[in-house]
GROMACS .gro file of C-alpha atoms in nm:
model
  395
    1MET     CA    1  -1.517   0.913  -0.463
    2ALA     CA    2  -1.735   1.040  -0.214
    3ASP     CA    3  -1.661   1.088   0.159
    4ILE     CA    4  -1.996   1.029   0.293
    5PHE     CA    5  -2.200   0.690   0.145
    6LEU     CA    6  -2.570   0.718   0.154
    7SER     CA    7  -2.743   0.339   0.197
    8TYR     CA    8  -3.108   0.333   0.161
    9ARG     CA    9  -3.382   0.159   0.044
   10ARG     CA   10  -3.564   0.342  -0.241
   11HIS     CA   11  -3.928   0.226  -0.134
   12ASP     CA   12  -3.866   0.277   0.243
   13SER     CA   13  -3.687   0.618   0.268
   14GLN     CA   14  -3.619   0.747  -0.088
   15SER     CA   15  -3.784   1.113  -0.007
   16ALA     CA   16  -3.594   1.159   0.319
   17THR     CA   17  -3.283   1.023   0.197
   18GLY     CA   18  -3.329   1.286  -0.123
   19ARG     CA   19  -3.379   1.583   0.110
   20LEU     CA   20  -3.068   1.448   0.325
   21SER     CA   21  -2.854   1.420   0.029
   22ASP     CA   22  -2.945   1.766  -0.088
   23ARG     CA   23  -2.849   1.925   0.243
   24LEU     CA   24  -2.523   1.743   0.288
   25ALA     CA   25  -2.439   1.814  -0.083
   26ALA     CA   26  -2.511   2.196  -0.034
   27HIS     CA   27  -2.287   2.207   0.275
   28PHE     CA   28  -2.002   1.953   0.180
   29GLY     CA   29  -2.036   1.968  -0.212
   30PRO     CA   30  -2.190   1.705  -0.428
   31ALA     CA   31  -1.850   1.514  -0.501
   32ARG     CA   32  -1.820   1.414  -0.107
   33VAL     CA   33  -2.171   1.271  -0.126
   34PHE     CA   34  -2.228   0.922  -0.282
   35LEU     CA   35  -2.610   0.837  -0.379
   36ASP     CA   36  -2.617   0.547  -0.615
   37HIS     CA   37  -2.806   0.664  -0.900
   38GLU     CA   38  -2.651   0.995  -0.916
   39SER     CA   39  -2.281   0.897  -0.835
   40ILE     CA   40  -2.243   0.578  -1.059
   41ALA     CA   41  -2.156   0.683  -1.407
   42ALA     CA   42  -2.351   0.517  -1.699
   43GLY     CA   43  -2.193   0.195  -1.819
   44ASP     CA   44  -2.032   0.105  -1.492
   45ASP     CA   45  -2.090  -0.226  -1.303
   46PHE     CA   46  -2.331  -0.144  -1.041
   47ALA     CA   47  -2.240  -0.375  -0.788
   48GLU     CA   48  -1.829  -0.282  -0.851
   49ALA     CA   49  -1.933   0.081  -0.831
   50ILE     CA   50  -2.091   0.037  -0.464
   51ARG     CA   51  -1.815  -0.201  -0.340
   52ARG     CA   52  -1.544   0.074  -0.452
   53ALA     CA   53  -1.740   0.341  -0.309
   54VAL     CA   54  -1.795   0.199   0.023
   55GLY     CA   55  -1.417   0.092   0.073
   56THR     CA   56  -1.289   0.445   0.001
   57SER     CA   57  -1.557   0.641   0.191
   58VAL     CA   58  -1.492   0.790   0.537
   59VAL     CA   59  -1.820   0.703   0.669
   60LEU     CA   60  -2.158   0.537   0.566
   61LEU     CA   61  -2.491   0.684   0.670
   62ALA     CA   62  -2.746   0.409   0.672
   63VAL     CA   63  -3.088   0.569   0.645
   64VAL     CA   64  -3.351   0.346   0.823
   65GLY     CA   65  -3.704   0.406   0.733
   66PRO     CA   66  -4.025   0.227   0.902
   67ASP     CA   67  -4.003  -0.066   0.630
   68TRP     CA   68  -3.634  -0.087   0.632
   69LEU     CA   69  -3.618  -0.426   0.811
   70THR     CA   70  -3.947  -0.567   0.697
   71ALA     CA   71  -3.907  -0.512   0.328
   72CYS     CA   72  -3.957  -0.814   0.116
   73ASP     CA   73  -3.927  -0.908  -0.270
   74VAL     CA   74  -4.186  -1.013  -0.489
   75HIS     CA   75  -4.173  -1.346  -0.352
   76GLY     CA   76  -4.248  -1.250  -0.002
   77LYS     CA   77  -3.876  -1.310   0.123
   78ARG     CA   78  -3.712  -1.053   0.344
   79ARG     CA   79  -3.468  -0.846   0.177
   80LEU     CA   80  -3.251  -0.851   0.452
   81ASP     CA   81  -3.203  -1.237   0.451
   82ASP     CA   82  -3.101  -1.222   0.081
   83GLU     CA   83  -2.707  -1.232   0.067
   84ALA     CA   84  -2.738  -1.049  -0.253
   85ASP     CA   85  -2.950  -0.744  -0.106
   86PHE     CA   86  -2.769  -0.412  -0.200
   87VAL     CA   87  -2.840  -0.246   0.139
   88ARG     CA   88  -2.712  -0.561   0.345
   89LEU     CA   89  -2.400  -0.584   0.132
   90GLU     CA   90  -2.326  -0.213   0.164
   91ILE     CA   91  -2.357  -0.215   0.521
   92GLU     CA   92  -2.173  -0.556   0.568
   93SER     CA   93  -1.878  -0.412   0.343
   94ALA     CA   94  -1.862  -0.107   0.560
   95LEU     CA   95  -1.842  -0.334   0.872
   96LEU     CA   96  -1.596  -0.528   0.757
   97GLY     CA   97  -1.375  -0.259   0.596
   98GLY     CA   98  -1.372  -0.079   0.945
   99VAL     CA   99  -1.575   0.223   0.772
  100PRO     CA  100  -1.774   0.394   1.024
  101VAL     CA  101  -2.163   0.313   0.990
  102ILE     CA  102  -2.419   0.590   1.151
  103PRO     CA  103  -2.757   0.455   1.130
  104VAL     CA  104  -3.003   0.742   1.039
  105LEU     CA  105  -3.363   0.695   1.163
  106VAL     CA  106  -3.642   0.866   0.988
  107GLU     CA  107  -4.013   0.875   0.939
  108GLY     CA  108  -4.044   0.730   1.283
  109ALA     CA  109  -3.813   0.455   1.226
  110VAL     CA  110  -3.674   0.257   1.537
  111MET     CA  111  -3.319   0.085   1.568
  112PRO     CA  112  -3.354  -0.287   1.517
  113THR     CA  113  -3.212  -0.535   1.753
  114ALA     CA  114  -2.926  -0.790   1.667
  115ALA     CA  115  -3.195  -1.056   1.729
  116VAL     CA  116  -3.401  -0.953   1.433
  117LEU     CA  117  -3.068  -0.876   1.208
  118PRO     CA  118  -2.892  -1.126   0.997
  119PRO     CA  119  -2.573  -1.251   1.191
  120THR     CA  120  -2.344  -1.070   0.964
  121LEU     CA  121  -2.540  -0.742   1.052
  122ALA     CA  122  -2.531  -0.779   1.425
  123ARG     CA  123  -2.259  -0.532   1.471
  124PHE     CA  124  -2.496  -0.245   1.288
  125ALA     CA  125  -2.734  -0.288   1.619
  126ARG     CA  126  -2.455  -0.148   1.842
  127CYS     CA  127  -2.393   0.157   1.624
  128GLN     CA  128  -2.499   0.482   1.797
  129ALA     CA  129  -2.789   0.591   1.538
  130THR     CA  130  -2.926   0.954   1.509
  131GLU     CA  131  -3.289   1.070   1.432
  132LEU     CA  132  -3.401   1.319   1.169
  133SER     CA  133  -3.745   1.406   1.291
  134GLU     CA  134  -3.995   1.583   1.041
  135THR     CA  135  -4.052   1.841   1.317
  136ARG     CA  136  -3.713   1.959   1.380
  137TRP     CA  137  -3.534   1.846   1.053
  138ASN     CA  138  -3.321   2.130   1.000
  139TYR     CA  139  -3.213   2.121   1.333
  140ASP     CA  140  -3.126   1.751   1.351
  141VAL     CA  141  -2.952   1.750   1.015
  142ASP     CA  142  -2.730   2.039   1.135
  143ARG     CA  143  -2.633   1.824   1.435
  144LEU     CA  144  -2.543   1.547   1.194
  145ILE     CA  145  -2.368   1.776   0.945
  146ALA     CA  146  -2.160   1.892   1.252
  147THR     CA  147  -2.069   1.546   1.360
  148LEU     CA  148  -1.941   1.473   1.014
  149GLN     CA  149  -1.738   1.758   0.984
  150ALA     CA  150  -1.599   1.769   1.360
  151ARG     CA  151  -1.563   1.407   1.433
  152PHE     CA  152  -1.477   1.261   1.038
  153ALA     CA  153  -1.273   1.575   0.962
  154ILE     CA  154  -1.483   1.576   0.632
  155GLU     CA  155  -1.403   1.906   0.470
  156SER     CA  156  -1.621   2.216   0.372
  157GLU     CA  157  -1.589   2.535   0.253
  158GLN     CA  158  -1.875   2.617   0.477
  159PRO     CA  159  -1.851   2.636   0.879
  160ILE     CA  160  -1.987   2.394   1.099
  161PRO     CA  161  -2.358   2.439   1.168
  162GLY     CA  162  -2.391   2.642   1.513
  163SER     CA  163  -2.038   2.775   1.517
  164SER     CA  164  -1.935   3.129   1.500
  165GLY     CA  165  -1.844   3.102   1.154
  166ALA     CA  166  -1.542   3.307   1.229
  167SER     CA  167  -1.323   3.083   0.994
  168ASP     CA  168  -1.462   3.003   0.652
  169GLY     CA  169  -1.279   2.637   0.648
  170ARG     CA  170  -1.039   2.744   0.378
  171ILE     CA  171  -0.665   2.651   0.436
  172ASN     CA  172  -0.350   2.757   0.257
  173VAL     CA  173  -0.157   2.546   0.031
  174PHE     CA  174   0.103   2.423   0.281
  175ALA     CA  175  -0.157   2.311   0.514
  176ARG     CA  176  -0.336   2.141   0.231
  177LEU     CA  177  -0.031   1.949   0.147
  178ALA     CA  178   0.054   1.828   0.518
  179LEU     CA  179  -0.319   1.710   0.543
  180ASP     CA  180  -0.288   1.530   0.224
  181LEU     CA  181   0.042   1.385   0.334
  182LEU     CA  182  -0.110   1.256   0.644
  183GLU     CA  183  -0.412   1.097   0.483
  184LEU     CA  184  -0.215   0.941   0.211
  185THR     CA  185  -0.014   0.784   0.502
  186ALA     CA  186  -0.313   0.658   0.683
  187HIS     CA  187  -0.564   0.585   0.403
  188PRO     CA  188  -0.387   0.585   0.080
  189THR     CA  189  -0.664   0.418  -0.143
  190ARG     CA  190  -0.921   0.681   0.024
  191LEU     CA  191  -0.690   0.981  -0.063
  192ILE     CA  192  -0.642   0.852  -0.419
  193ALA     CA  193  -0.996   0.794  -0.496
  194ARG     CA  194  -1.091   1.139  -0.347
  195GLN     CA  195  -0.857   1.312  -0.600
  196GLN     CA  196  -1.041   1.147  -0.929
  197THR     CA  197  -1.292   1.391  -0.972
  198GLY     CA  198  -1.286   1.374  -1.352
  199HIS     CA  199  -1.169   1.731  -1.392
  200ALA     CA  200  -0.822   1.853  -1.562
  201LEU     CA  201  -0.708   1.997  -1.241
  202ASP     CA  202  -0.675   1.650  -1.104
  203HIS     CA  203  -0.360   1.587  -1.271
  204VAL     CA  204  -0.213   1.915  -1.197
  205ARG     CA  205  -0.275   1.876  -0.811
  206ALA     CA  206  -0.111   1.535  -0.867
  207PHE     CA  207   0.158   1.652  -1.041
  208VAL     CA  208   0.220   1.958  -0.781
  209PHE     CA  209   0.196   1.715  -0.517
  210LEU     CA  210   0.456   1.507  -0.665
  211LEU     CA  211   0.705   1.778  -0.672
  212SER     CA  212   0.644   1.894  -0.338
  213VAL     CA  213   0.698   1.537  -0.204
  214LEU     CA  214   1.022   1.500  -0.411
  215VAL     CA  215   1.161   1.832  -0.300
  216LEU     CA  216   1.104   1.730   0.058
  217GLY     CA  217   1.231   1.397   0.042
  218ASN     CA  218   1.554   1.506  -0.145
  219LEU     CA  219   1.590   1.760   0.103
  220ALA     CA  220   1.560   1.573   0.406
  221PHE     CA  221   1.817   1.325   0.241
  222LEU     CA  222   2.052   1.564   0.176
  223LEU     CA  223   2.081   1.743   0.511
  224GLY     CA  224   2.111   1.394   0.664
  225ILE     CA  225   2.437   1.319   0.466
  226GLY     CA  226   2.558   1.666   0.518
  227ALA     CA  227   2.589   1.767   0.156
  228THR     CA  228   2.657   2.112  -0.006
  229SER     CA  229   2.485   2.288  -0.305
  230LEU     CA  230   2.144   2.158  -0.227
  231ALA     CA  231   1.947   2.327  -0.500
  232GLU     CA  232   2.180   2.155  -0.746
  233TRP     CA  233   2.122   1.820  -0.611
  234ILE     CA  234   1.749   1.874  -0.516
  235ALA     CA  235   1.712   1.957  -0.882
  236VAL     CA  236   1.855   1.659  -1.003
  237GLY     CA  237   1.690   1.460  -0.764
  238VAL     CA  238   1.331   1.577  -0.902
  239ILE     CA  239   1.430   1.549  -1.262
  240LEU     CA  240   1.529   1.188  -1.201
  241GLY     CA  241   1.216   1.132  -0.986
  242VAL     CA  242   0.991   1.269  -1.279
  243LEU     CA  243   1.165   1.077  -1.526
  244THR     CA  244   1.148   0.736  -1.328
  245LEU     CA  245   0.764   0.797  -1.265
  246THR     CA  246   0.727   0.839  -1.649
  247LEU     CA  247   0.907   0.536  -1.723
  248LEU     CA  248   0.704   0.311  -1.434
  249THR     CA  249   0.372   0.459  -1.561
  250ALA     CA  250   0.433   0.403  -1.911
  251LEU     CA  251   0.542   0.015  -1.844
  252LEU     CA  252   0.208  -0.006  -1.601
  253THR     CA  253   0.006   0.134  -1.869
  254LEU     CA  254   0.133  -0.155  -2.135
  255ALA     CA  255   0.095  -0.411  -1.877
  256TRP     CA  256  -0.286  -0.328  -1.817
  257ARG     CA  257  -0.361  -0.322  -2.167
  258LEU     CA  258  -0.179  -0.657  -2.211
  259VAL     CA  259  -0.402  -0.818  -1.963
  260GLY     CA  260  -0.693  -0.688  -2.144
  261THR     CA  261  -0.802  -0.351  -1.968
  262ARG     CA  262  -0.799  -0.063  -2.167
  263ILE     CA  263  -0.688   0.233  -1.967
  264GLU     CA  264  -0.525   0.572  -2.069
  265PHE     CA  265  -0.163   0.671  -1.970
  266ARG     CA  266  -0.291   0.985  -1.783
  267GLN     CA  267  -0.531   0.760  -1.561
  268VAL     CA  268  -0.235   0.566  -1.459
  269THR     CA  269  -0.013   0.880  -1.418
  270LEU     CA  270  -0.258   1.016  -1.163
  271ILE     CA  271  -0.279   0.715  -0.931
  272PHE     CA  272   0.095   0.614  -0.963
  273ALA     CA  273   0.196   0.992  -0.867
  274TYR     CA  274   0.049   0.953  -0.512
  275ILE     CA  275   0.173   0.603  -0.456
  276TYR     CA  276   0.523   0.722  -0.595
  277SER     CA  277   0.509   1.012  -0.338
  278GLY     CA  278   0.411   0.784  -0.064
  279SER     CA  279   0.675   0.532  -0.144
  280TRP     CA  280   0.927   0.798  -0.181
  281ILE     CA  281   0.883   0.957   0.145
  282GLY     CA  282   0.897   0.644   0.340
  283PHE     CA  283   1.266   0.565   0.132
  284CYS     CA  284   1.391   0.899   0.223
  285ALA     CA  285   1.278   0.858   0.586
  286GLY     CA  286   1.476   0.541   0.632
  287ALA     CA  287   1.758   0.662   0.423
  288LEU     CA  288   1.778   0.987   0.645
  289LEU     CA  289   1.792   0.755   0.969
  290ALA     CA  290   2.066   0.543   0.830
  291ALA     CA  291   2.252   0.862   0.701
  292THR     CA  292   2.217   1.026   1.029
  293GLY     CA  293   2.393   0.723   1.197
  294VAL     CA  294   2.666   0.679   0.946
  295GLN     CA  295   2.737   1.069   0.991
  296LEU     CA  296   2.773   0.982   1.375
  297VAL     CA  297   3.034   0.750   1.325
  298ALA     CA  298   3.213   0.893   1.020
  299PRO     CA  299   3.142   1.234   0.929
  300GLN     CA  300   3.342   1.234   0.614
  301VAL     CA  301   3.208   0.894   0.497
  302PHE     CA  302   2.966   1.046   0.224
  303MET     CA  303   3.223   1.299   0.095
  304ASP     CA  304   3.477   0.991   0.053
  305TYR     CA  305   3.222   0.818  -0.118
  306LEU     CA  306   3.143   1.041  -0.392
  307ALA     CA  307   3.514   1.090  -0.443
  308ILE     CA  308   3.558   0.710  -0.503
  309VAL     CA  309   3.247   0.704  -0.758
  310ARG     CA  310   3.383   0.982  -0.948
  311THR     CA  311   3.708   0.819  -1.008
  312GLY     CA  312   3.821   0.692  -1.330
  313ALA     CA  313   3.858   0.313  -1.203
  314PRO     CA  314   3.612   0.042  -1.355
  315LEU     CA  315   3.267   0.077  -1.245
  316ALA     CA  316   3.287  -0.265  -1.073
  317GLN     CA  317   3.583  -0.170  -0.853
  318ARG     CA  318   3.435   0.177  -0.757
  319MET     CA  319   3.122   0.012  -0.639
  320ASP     CA  320   3.317  -0.249  -0.420
  321GLU     CA  321   3.543   0.057  -0.275
  322ALA     CA  322   3.236   0.241  -0.216
  323ARG     CA  323   3.046  -0.058  -0.023
  324THR     CA  324   3.345  -0.154   0.185
  325LEU     CA  325   3.358   0.201   0.263
  326LEU     CA  326   2.977   0.225   0.403
  327GLU     CA  327   3.026  -0.105   0.540
  328ASN     CA  328   3.325  -0.019   0.766
  329ALA     CA  329   3.111   0.271   0.895
  330LEU     CA  330   2.815   0.076   1.021
  331HIS     CA  331   2.892  -0.014   1.367
  332GLY     CA  332   2.778   0.150   1.697
  333PRO     CA  333   2.497   0.427   1.634
  334ALA     CA  334   2.520   0.384   1.265
  335ALA     CA  335   2.415   0.015   1.302
  336ALA     CA  336   2.139   0.088   1.546
  337LEU     CA  337   2.002   0.346   1.330
  338PHE     CA  338   2.032   0.125   1.034
  339VAL     CA  339   1.785  -0.136   1.206
  340PHE     CA  340   1.534   0.119   1.257
  341ALA     CA  341   1.578   0.235   0.867
  342CYS     CA  342   1.526  -0.108   0.766
  343LEU     CA  343   1.183  -0.105   0.979
  344VAL     CA  344   1.111   0.203   0.787
  345TRP     CA  345   1.181   0.061   0.446
  346GLY     CA  346   0.969  -0.272   0.535
  347SER     CA  347   0.675  -0.036   0.651
  348ALA     CA  348   0.721   0.141   0.306
  349VAL     CA  349   0.686  -0.182   0.127
  350VAL     CA  350   0.374  -0.269   0.298
  351TRP     CA  351   0.225   0.066   0.271
  352THR     CA  352   0.275   0.077  -0.122
  353ILE     CA  353   0.115  -0.289  -0.143
  354VAL     CA  354  -0.193  -0.133   0.033
  355ALA     CA  355  -0.182   0.156  -0.178
  356TRP     CA  356  -0.146  -0.043  -0.514
  357GLY     CA  357  -0.489  -0.159  -0.444
  358ALA     CA  358  -0.605   0.208  -0.576
  359PHE     CA  359  -0.544   0.068  -0.928
  360ARG     CA  360  -0.808  -0.185  -0.882
  361ASN     CA  361  -1.076   0.034  -0.715
  362SER     CA  362  -1.035   0.300  -0.993
  363PHE     CA  363  -1.041   0.048  -1.287
  364GLY     CA  364  -1.296  -0.156  -1.158
  365CYS     CA  365  -1.134  -0.506  -1.219
  366GLY     CA  366  -1.088  -0.816  -1.024
  367ARG     CA  367  -0.829  -0.914  -0.801
  368VAL     CA  368  -0.697  -1.171  -1.040
  369LYS     CA  369  -0.653  -0.909  -1.327
  370ALA     CA  370  -0.503  -0.669  -1.108
  371VAL     CA  371  -0.227  -0.919  -0.971
  372LEU     CA  372  -0.166  -1.021  -1.334
  373ALA     CA  373  -0.126  -0.667  -1.452
  374THR     CA  374   0.135  -0.622  -1.143
  375ALA     CA  375   0.317  -0.935  -1.241
  376VAL     CA  376   0.355  -0.831  -1.620
  377TRP     CA  377   0.477  -0.473  -1.524
  378ALA     CA  378   0.728  -0.648  -1.279
  379ALA     CA  379   0.872  -0.884  -1.548
  380MET     CA  380   0.906  -0.580  -1.779
  381LEU     CA  381   1.074  -0.351  -1.527
  382GLY     CA  382   1.301  -0.671  -1.460
  383ILE     CA  383   1.404  -0.714  -1.805
  384LEU     CA  384   1.483  -0.338  -1.824
  385MET     CA  385   1.701  -0.370  -1.514
  386GLN     CA  386   1.903  -0.647  -1.637
  387LEU     CA  387   1.956  -0.471  -1.969
  388ALA     CA  388   2.062  -0.167  -1.771
  389ALA     CA  389   2.312  -0.382  -1.558
  390SER     CA  390   2.458  -0.553  -1.838
  391ALA     CA  391   2.537  -0.201  -2.011
  392ALA     CA  392   2.655  -0.073  -1.677
  393ARG     CA  393   2.914  -0.362  -1.664
  394ASN     CA  394   3.077  -0.272  -2.004
  395LEU     CA  395   3.133   0.076  -1.908
   0.00000   0.00000   0.00000
């Protein structure tokens, strides 16, 4: 999905919007600019594609021409007064979703007041506008590009217009990983949408991102419990993480197909890789806090825990002894940090629920079908866990 959404009326500002789109695409790249007829794939539901694009964009540019406010339909009714008007829906969606809106005045247009707008668009009148004048078009567009790149951190391979150009905007792989982690934490659905460009490299990037997060998460947790042989433990953790993701993705793909949405395994894998990564970071952050507290109270508790798990006693007995060992260590600093760990885990659960919306956005389905697919997936997962628990009791 694109970072910059262009909202406009074809009979009002199509020419100016086309020129602006060309400049933005040349600077930021075509994939970062959404222009309805160029950005919606054949066969897509137009209204649903617009809704998804607005919700995952970084900023909406509302191009306002001289007839933007007064444009009427064939019956003489003002288009803005029609609740189904696409321009109105686009701006309403952005305002309700917290997407910044920048009115772009072209061809001598002036900013409308709240009094002449529908009540749902009253906030639009308070948005700071920018003007693109015919006599200084390049200068004004350069200023707009500089604002988008500096204020909204929309990346480009080109320097900000008017800057010295000392940096070409390229960042190394570690900085890219850090930036993606930050964006995944703050805006998961936006990052996931932006990673779906339709290229094979999308899946490579997702897999590399997943592996990096699994390594970082395992490393943080292992350092927290004071483990040795880090490389061996990290390798085991990464392999288990990839296998777990594969299983969860296969079940979710089946669940979506059972509710009538035909999708491919690789489509689910791409999205799930990022959601799983974010959830894993949240789990490991909480585990690190809890483990640090336990280490402060009883430094050898995790070594004792592993010794109990590795004995030849029945599994139920080993689990009871290990649980008792950890419970006895939960006092003082350990108890306090465990409370903070629970808060982190709770936040991770909320984050996962929000990020789960990426499936609905990507597959273009309704909320009911998305909930149904999730419920089917959870039921299948629950059955597998019951079978696994039953098998473990027989060991």
